[in-house]
Structures are given as C-alpha cells and as structure tokens.
Amino acid sequence: MRATVLHATRDIRLDDVDDPQLIEDGDAVVRVVAACICGSDLWPYRGLPEIDGPRRIGHEFVGIVEATGSAVQTVEPGDFVIAPFAFSDNTCALCQRGVHTSCVNGGYWGSEDRNGHFADGGQGELVRVPVADGTLVATPGQPDEALIPHLLTLSDVYPTGHHAAVSAGVTSGSTVAVVGDGAVGLSAVLAAKRLGAARVVAMSRHEDRQRIAREFGADEVVAERGKEGAARVREIYDGLGADQVLECVGTADSMKQAMLSTRPGGRVGYVGVPHGVQLNVPAMFGRNIGLAGGVAPARAYIEELLPGVLDGTVTPGLVFDQTSPLDKVADGYRAMDERTSIKTMLAL
Ligand SMILES: [Zn+2]
C-alpha cells in the first residue's frame, strides 16, 4: 500500500510500504477514506525535534473496516468508522475515568503498540488498528460523502477543542475567550458555544479564520495579540476578563496571553502541545487562576459529539479549507507549513 513517510526535515513522501495484517485477535484493518494533516504534524516536519530516520506519520482518519480479528465484537467489515488520534481499549481504569490517552493498553498511530506490533500512521491507505473494539466508533450506516469532513474532525480537532472547554469548566452562561485560530482554536469556539457559553471571544488576526470563528458562533473577534489582546478581552468582559480561556496554541506567548485574559477566579483550559511554556505560579496564586487540560482523550467524547455532526447541528468540518489527493500529501504539508491552509484534508 501507499503511506506517508517523513524522511527528514521538510522531506515528506508517499512511499510503498507493506500492507498491514491482523496480528492480535482484537485487531482490525481499516481502509482509510479520508485523513488529514494536523498542526502537531508540522513540528517533526519542521525538524522540531529532528527525526533520526524515516517515520510514518498521520493520526487522524476515518474509513471502512476491511478485516477484524476473532475477538472483535463492536465493528465488522464494511462499517464506516472514526478513529481517534490515539488507540485505547475503552475498558481499563483510566479509560473508565475518561483519560483514554493514558490507556494501559493504548498508544499512538505510527508507532508500536504495547505488544511491540506496529500500528500504522493515519496518512496511508490502510491502518492496522490495535484494540479495535475500544478504539473505533462506527457510524450508523454509511454516511453521505458530504458528512465525511465533519466526521473526520472527530478524530482530533473537534474533541480537542471540546476538551479545552470541558477542562476549563465552560458551562451555560460562561464568558469565554479562545487563544489560537488554528483548527483546534476554531473547534474550541464551536465547542464552547455548544456547551452553552453566553459569549465567546475568538482571538484571530486572519480574516478567513475570523469568518469561520463567526460561523462557529464567536460573538466577538479580537485581532490584537499578547498584552494588547488580553486587555481587549478584559475590556469586553467589564474589565474583569473571561470566566474561561481556552489556550489552543502551546507557546510561551499564547499561555501568557491566556492567563492575562482570564478573570480572577477563572480557569484556563489548555490543549496546545506545549513548547517552551512556563507558568507564573505566584501570579496564578494571587489571582486564583486554575489551569487544566492536556492531550485530549478524543475517544472519551466521540459518542457525545457524534449525534450533532450526523444531524448537521454542527459543521466542524468547515476547518478544512483545502483537500488534496493522498499522492499530493507533500503539497498539503507545504500549504499548512506556510499557513496558506488552515487544515488540509487528504481524500483517498
Ligand atoms: Zn484503557
């Protein structure tokens, strides 16, 4: 089969690799229908850190189950399935507590599972899925083609935005600000509105992203960044700041902006993969600012978020502003690296 391989910094190719096989009784093999490129894929693509050899990549995909091991019960060949960006058994003590990304039998695509068998990256034609019963969520019947981008966001960005909102404690009547206008930040706007936020401020300088934020329900857009941006958010919220701020970038500056935008007694929900983030704990102490979040247990949220996607109440797939065939995957990476694309979908 063909699969995406990162060979070195900014050297990404579609290579011929071995077809995955069922290995464990709990495995499935899924034929990928659509995948996508994640902002977090850009870190290794940019050489941060530099990789030491060719590496399979991609962790967001939806597809059709092609084969299942003898122990698999919840999906069968022919099912259309959503795969979250980490695999998990959905039964262990940590999965039961909703932390599927720490599953004792879990792991990440493009690396080995707990038994030392390779689980393929998502940006390829086929994927061996370990602990398939726990990992995959089947849709009722075959979805319309138009729904596929929206379903694909359930792999990562939509549940990740939701995790930021849940971790921060967004609830009915909340005042919210979102730092970051990438696909996750935009999804966080959508998630906060879905959870009943009274008012959401999206922080974005880019017109195309501002437009999607508005479509996702943002009430205000703040184009300023850093201290000026935070000052604008406080001004909007009666000089206090937002009840909840959703940090969806992961840099030192974005975390600082989030903290400064939060009202005393408020909370920051963070889902941006941290790079060089440092916390001013004494300042957090003095203003009673809480911080919660981390890598999103996407699997924990799929059942909750799926119905609204299926019935069209939400359209999270608007974050995809570009679609490439799989053999143009390198162009997709380039577009996202140069920020000419918010998020690129790979159609197979
Ligand atoms: Zn588990």
Coordinates of C-alpha atoms and ligand atoms in Angstrom, one line a residue:
M1 CA 0.0 0.0 0.0
R2 CA 1.0 3.6 -0.2
A3 CA 1.6 5.6 3.0
T4 CA 3.1 8.9 4.0
V5 CA 6.6 8.8 5.4
L6 CA 8.6 11.7 6.9
H7 CA 12.2 11.1 5.8
A8 CA 13.9 14.2 7.1
T9 CA 13.1 17.8 7.9
R10 CA 10.6 19.0 5.2
D11 CA 11.1 15.8 3.2
I12 CA 7.8 14.0 3.2
R13 CA 6.8 11.4 0.6
L14 CA 4.2 8.9 -0.3
D15 CA 6.0 5.5 -0.2
D16 CA 5.2 2.0 -1.0
V17 CA 5.1 0.0 2.3
D18 CA 3.9 -3.4 3.4
D19 CA 0.2 -3.9 3.8
P20 CA -0.8 -4.2 7.4
Q21 CA -2.1 -7.6 8.6
L22 CA -4.3 -8.7 11.5
I23 CA -1.8 -9.7 14.3
E24 CA -3.8 -9.8 17.6
D25 CA -7.3 -11.2 17.9
G26 CA -8.5 -7.7 18.9
D27 CA -7.1 -6.0 15.8
A28 CA -9.0 -4.5 12.8
V29 CA -7.6 -3.4 9.5
V30 CA -9.2 -0.2 8.2
R31 CA -9.2 1.1 4.7
V32 CA -8.8 4.9 5.0
V33 CA -11.4 7.0 3.3
A34 CA -10.1 10.4 4.5
A35 CA -7.3 11.6 6.6
C36 CA -5.8 15.0 7.4
I37 CA -2.7 16.9 8.4
C38 CA -2.5 18.2 11.9
G39 CA -0.8 21.3 13.2
S40 CA 1.1 18.9 15.5
D41 CA 2.5 17.0 12.4
L42 CA 4.2 20.3 11.5
W43 CA 6.6 20.1 14.5
P44 CA 8.5 17.0 13.3
Y45 CA 8.1 18.2 9.7
R46 CA 9.9 21.4 10.6
G47 CA 12.6 19.4 12.4
L48 CA 11.5 20.1 16.0
P49 CA 12.9 17.8 17.1
E50 CA 14.8 16.5 14.1
I51 CA 13.9 12.9 13.4
D52 CA 16.7 10.2 13.3
G53 CA 15.2 8.2 10.4
P54 CA 12.2 7.7 8.2
R55 CA 9.0 7.7 10.2
R56 CA 5.3 7.0 9.3
I57 CA 3.0 9.9 10.2
G58 CA -0.6 10.9 10.5
H59 CA -3.1 10.3 13.3
E60 CA -6.5 11.4 12.1
F61 CA -8.6 9.2 9.8
V62 CA -11.9 7.7 9.1
G63 CA -12.5 4.7 6.9
I64 CA -14.1 1.4 6.3
V65 CA -13.3 -1.7 8.3
E66 CA -11.7 -4.2 5.9
A67 CA -11.0 -7.1 8.3
T68 CA -11.4 -7.9 12.0
G69 CA -9.6 -10.4 14.4
S70 CA -11.6 -13.2 16.0
A71 CA -12.2 -11.3 19.3
V72 CA -13.5 -8.1 17.8
Q73 CA -17.2 -7.5 18.6
T74 CA -18.2 -3.9 18.1
V75 CA -17.3 -3.4 14.5
E76 CA -17.4 -5.6 11.4
P77 CA -16.1 -5.5 7.9
G78 CA -18.0 -2.8 5.9
D79 CA -18.6 -0.5 8.9
F80 CA -17.7 3.2 8.5
V81 CA -15.6 4.1 11.5
I82 CA -14.0 7.1 13.2
A83 CA -10.5 6.6 14.7
P84 CA -9.5 8.9 17.5
F85 CA -5.9 10.1 17.4
A86 CA -4.8 7.6 20.0
F87 CA -5.9 4.0 20.3
S88 CA -7.3 2.7 23.6
D89 CA -9.2 -0.3 25.0
N90 CA -12.0 1.9 26.4
T91 CA -12.3 -0.5 29.4
C92 CA -9.2 -0.1 31.7
A93 CA -9.4 2.0 34.9
L94 CA -8.0 5.1 33.2
C95 CA -10.4 4.8 30.1
Q96 CA -13.3 4.4 32.6
R97 CA -12.2 7.7 34.1
G98 CA -12.1 9.3 30.7
V99 CA -8.4 9.6 30.2
H100 CA -8.2 7.4 27.2
T101 CA -4.9 8.9 26.1
S102 CA -3.3 7.2 29.2
C103 CA -4.9 3.8 28.5
V104 CA -2.8 1.0 29.9
N105 CA -3.3 -0.8 26.5
G106 CA -3.2 2.3 24.4
G107 CA -0.8 4.1 22.1
Y108 CA -0.3 6.4 19.2
W109 CA -0.5 5.8 15.4
G110 CA 2.7 5.4 13.5
S111 CA 4.4 3.6 16.4
E112 CA 4.4 0.2 18.2
D113 CA 1.5 -0.9 20.4
R114 CA 2.1 -2.4 23.9
N115 CA 2.9 -5.8 22.4
G116 CA 5.6 -4.4 20.1
H117 CA 3.5 -4.6 16.9
F118 CA 3.4 -1.6 14.5
A119 CA 0.2 0.4 14.3
D120 CA 0.2 2.3 11.0
G121 CA 0.2 6.1 10.6
G122 CA -3.2 7.5 9.5
Q123 CA -1.9 9.2 6.3
G124 CA -1.9 6.0 4.3
E125 CA -4.3 3.6 2.5
L126 CA -4.6 1.0 5.3
V127 CA -4.2 1.0 9.0
R128 CA -3.8 -1.9 11.5
V129 CA -5.9 -0.8 14.5
P130 CA -5.0 -2.4 17.8
V131 CA -7.7 -2.9 20.5
A132 CA -10.3 -2.2 17.8
D133 CA -13.3 -2.6 20.0
G134 CA -12.2 0.2 22.2
T135 CA -10.7 2.4 19.6
L136 CA -13.1 2.6 16.7
V137 CA -16.6 4.2 16.7
A138 CA -18.9 3.1 13.9
T139 CA -21.5 5.4 12.4
P140 CA -25.0 4.1 12.0
G141 CA -24.9 3.1 8.3
Q142 CA -22.8 4.7 5.6
P143 CA -22.5 8.4 5.8
D144 CA -23.1 10.8 2.9
E145 CA -19.9 11.9 1.3
A146 CA -20.7 15.5 2.3
L147 CA -20.5 14.4 6.0
I148 CA -17.1 12.9 5.8
P149 CA -15.0 16.1 6.6
H150 CA -17.2 16.8 9.6
L151 CA -16.9 13.2 10.8
L152 CA -13.1 13.4 10.3
T153 CA -12.8 16.2 12.8
L154 CA -14.0 13.8 15.5
S155 CA -10.5 12.1 15.2
D156 CA -8.9 15.1 16.8
V157 CA -9.6 18.8 16.4
Y158 CA -13.3 18.9 17.5
P159 CA -12.9 16.7 20.6
T160 CA -9.6 18.6 21.4
G161 CA -11.4 21.9 21.3
H162 CA -14.1 20.4 23.3
H163 CA -11.5 19.1 25.9
A164 CA -10.2 22.6 26.3
A165 CA -13.8 23.8 27.0
V166 CA -14.6 21.0 29.4
S167 CA -11.3 21.3 31.2
A168 CA -11.8 25.0 31.7
G169 CA -15.3 24.3 33.0
V170 CA -17.3 26.1 30.3
T171 CA -21.0 25.8 31.1
S172 CA -24.3 27.5 30.4
G173 CA -23.8 31.3 30.7
S174 CA -20.0 31.2 30.6
T175 CA -17.9 34.1 29.3
V176 CA -15.1 32.6 27.2
A177 CA -12.1 33.7 25.2
V178 CA -10.2 31.4 22.8
V179 CA -6.5 31.9 22.2
G180 CA -5.4 30.4 18.8
D181 CA -7.2 30.4 15.5
G182 CA -5.9 27.1 14.1
A183 CA -8.3 24.3 13.5
V184 CA -8.3 23.4 17.3
G185 CA -8.9 27.0 18.4
L186 CA -11.8 27.3 15.9
S187 CA -13.2 24.0 17.2
A188 CA -12.9 25.3 20.7
V189 CA -15.2 28.2 19.8
L190 CA -17.7 25.7 18.4
A191 CA -17.4 23.5 21.5
A192 CA -17.8 26.4 23.9
K193 CA -21.0 27.6 22.2
R194 CA -22.3 24.0 22.2
L195 CA -21.7 23.8 26.0
G196 CA -23.9 26.9 26.4
A197 CA -21.3 29.8 26.7
A198 CA -23.1 33.1 26.7
R199 CA -20.3 34.9 24.9
V200 CA -17.2 33.8 23.1
V201 CA -14.4 36.0 22.0
A202 CA -12.2 34.5 19.3
M203 CA -8.6 35.8 19.1
S204 CA -7.5 35.9 15.5
R205 CA -5.8 38.3 13.1
H206 CA -6.7 36.4 9.9
E207 CA -9.9 37.2 8.0
D208 CA -10.5 33.7 6.7
R209 CA -10.1 32.3 10.2
Q210 CA -12.2 35.1 11.8
R211 CA -15.0 34.2 9.4
I212 CA -15.0 30.5 10.4
A213 CA -14.9 31.6 14.1
R214 CA -18.0 33.7 13.5
E215 CA -19.7 30.7 11.7
F216 CA -18.9 28.6 14.8
G217 CA -20.6 31.1 17.0
A218 CA -18.0 33.6 18.1
D219 CA -19.7 36.8 19.3
E220 CA -16.6 39.0 19.1
V221 CA -13.2 38.8 17.4
V222 CA -10.1 40.4 18.9
A223 CA -7.3 40.8 16.4
E224 CA -4.7 42.2 18.9
R225 CA -2.3 39.7 20.5
G226 CA -0.3 39.5 23.7
K227 CA -0.9 42.1 26.3
E228 CA -3.0 44.3 24.0
G229 CA -5.2 41.3 23.1
A230 CA -5.7 40.4 26.7
A231 CA -6.5 44.0 27.5
R232 CA -9.2 43.9 24.8
V233 CA -10.7 40.7 26.3
R234 CA -10.8 42.2 29.7
E235 CA -12.4 45.4 28.3
I236 CA -15.1 43.3 26.6
Y237 CA -15.8 41.4 29.9
D238 CA -16.4 44.5 32.1
G239 CA -12.7 45.0 32.9
L240 CA -12.6 41.5 34.6
G241 CA -11.5 39.1 31.9
A242 CA -13.2 35.8 30.8
D243 CA -14.5 33.1 33.1
Q244 CA -12.7 30.6 31.0
V245 CA -9.9 31.0 28.5
L246 CA -9.1 28.2 26.0
E247 CA -5.4 28.0 25.2
C248 CA -5.1 26.2 21.8
V249 CA -1.6 27.1 20.7
G250 CA 1.0 25.9 23.2
T251 CA 3.7 28.6 23.1
A252 CA 5.0 30.7 25.9
D253 CA 3.3 33.8 24.4
S254 CA -0.1 32.1 23.9
M255 CA -0.1 30.8 27.5
K256 CA 0.8 34.3 28.8
Q257 CA -2.0 35.8 26.7
A258 CA -4.4 33.2 28.0
M259 CA -3.5 33.9 31.7
L260 CA -3.8 37.7 31.2
S261 CA -7.2 37.3 29.6
T262 CA -8.7 35.3 32.5
R263 CA -10.6 36.9 35.3
P264 CA -9.6 36.4 38.9
G265 CA -11.1 33.1 39.9
G266 CA -11.3 31.9 36.3
R267 CA -9.7 28.9 34.6
V268 CA -7.5 28.2 31.6
G269 CA -8.2 25.0 29.6
Y270 CA -5.1 24.2 27.6
V271 CA -4.8 21.8 24.7
G272 CA -2.0 23.3 22.6
V273 CA 1.0 21.0 22.6
P274 CA 3.4 22.9 24.9
H275 CA 6.7 24.2 23.5
G276 CA 8.7 26.3 25.9
V277 CA 5.6 27.2 28.1
Q278 CA 6.4 28.4 31.6
L279 CA 3.9 29.3 34.3
N280 CA 3.9 32.2 36.7
V281 CA 2.5 30.2 39.6
P282 CA 2.7 33.1 42.1
A283 CA 0.6 35.3 39.7
M284 CA -1.8 32.4 39.3
F285 CA -2.0 32.1 43.1
G286 CA -2.6 35.7 43.6
R287 CA -5.4 35.8 41.1
N288 CA -6.9 32.4 41.8
I289 CA -6.4 31.2 38.2
G290 CA -6.7 27.5 37.7
L291 CA -5.2 25.5 34.8
A292 CA -6.5 22.2 33.5
G293 CA -6.3 20.2 30.3
G294 CA -3.6 18.3 28.4
V295 CA -3.6 15.9 25.5
A296 CA -7.3 15.4 24.7
P297 CA -8.8 12.0 25.3
A298 CA -10.7 12.3 22.0
R299 CA -12.2 8.8 22.3
A300 CA -14.0 9.8 25.5
Y301 CA -16.0 12.4 23.7
I302 CA -16.9 10.9 20.3
E303 CA -20.2 9.4 21.3
E304 CA -21.3 12.7 22.8
L305 CA -20.2 14.8 19.8
L306 CA -21.2 12.5 17.0
P307 CA -25.1 13.0 17.0
G308 CA -24.7 16.7 16.4
V309 CA -22.4 16.1 13.5
L310 CA -24.7 13.4 12.0
D311 CA -27.8 15.6 12.2
G312 CA -26.0 18.8 10.9
T313 CA -26.4 20.8 14.1
V314 CA -22.7 21.5 14.0
T315 CA -20.4 21.6 10.9
P316 CA -16.9 21.3 12.4
G317 CA -15.5 20.2 9.0
L318 CA -15.5 23.9 7.9
V319 CA -12.0 24.0 9.3
F320 CA -10.9 22.1 6.2
D321 CA -10.1 24.8 3.6
Q322 CA -8.2 22.5 1.3
T323 CA -8.5 18.9 0.0
S324 CA -5.6 17.0 -1.6
P325 CA -5.5 13.6 -3.0
L326 CA -3.1 11.4 -1.0
D327 CA -0.4 11.5 -3.7
K328 CA -0.2 15.3 -3.2
V329 CA 0.4 14.9 0.5
A330 CA 3.7 16.9 0.3
D331 CA 1.8 19.9 -1.1
G332 CA -0.6 19.7 1.8
Y333 CA 2.2 19.8 4.3
R334 CA 3.8 22.8 2.4
A335 CA 0.5 24.6 2.4
M336 CA 0.0 24.1 6.2
D337 CA 3.6 24.9 6.9
E338 CA 3.3 28.2 5.0
R339 CA -0.1 28.8 6.6
T340 CA -1.9 29.1 3.3
S341 CA -4.1 26.4 4.5
I342 CA -5.9 26.2 7.9
K343 CA -6.2 22.4 7.7
T344 CA -5.8 20.1 4.7
M345 CA -7.9 17.0 4.2
L346 CA -6.5 14.1 2.3
A347 CA -9.0 12.3 0.2
L348 CA -8.3 8.7 -0.7
Ligands
ZN1 ZN -7.8 1.8 28.6

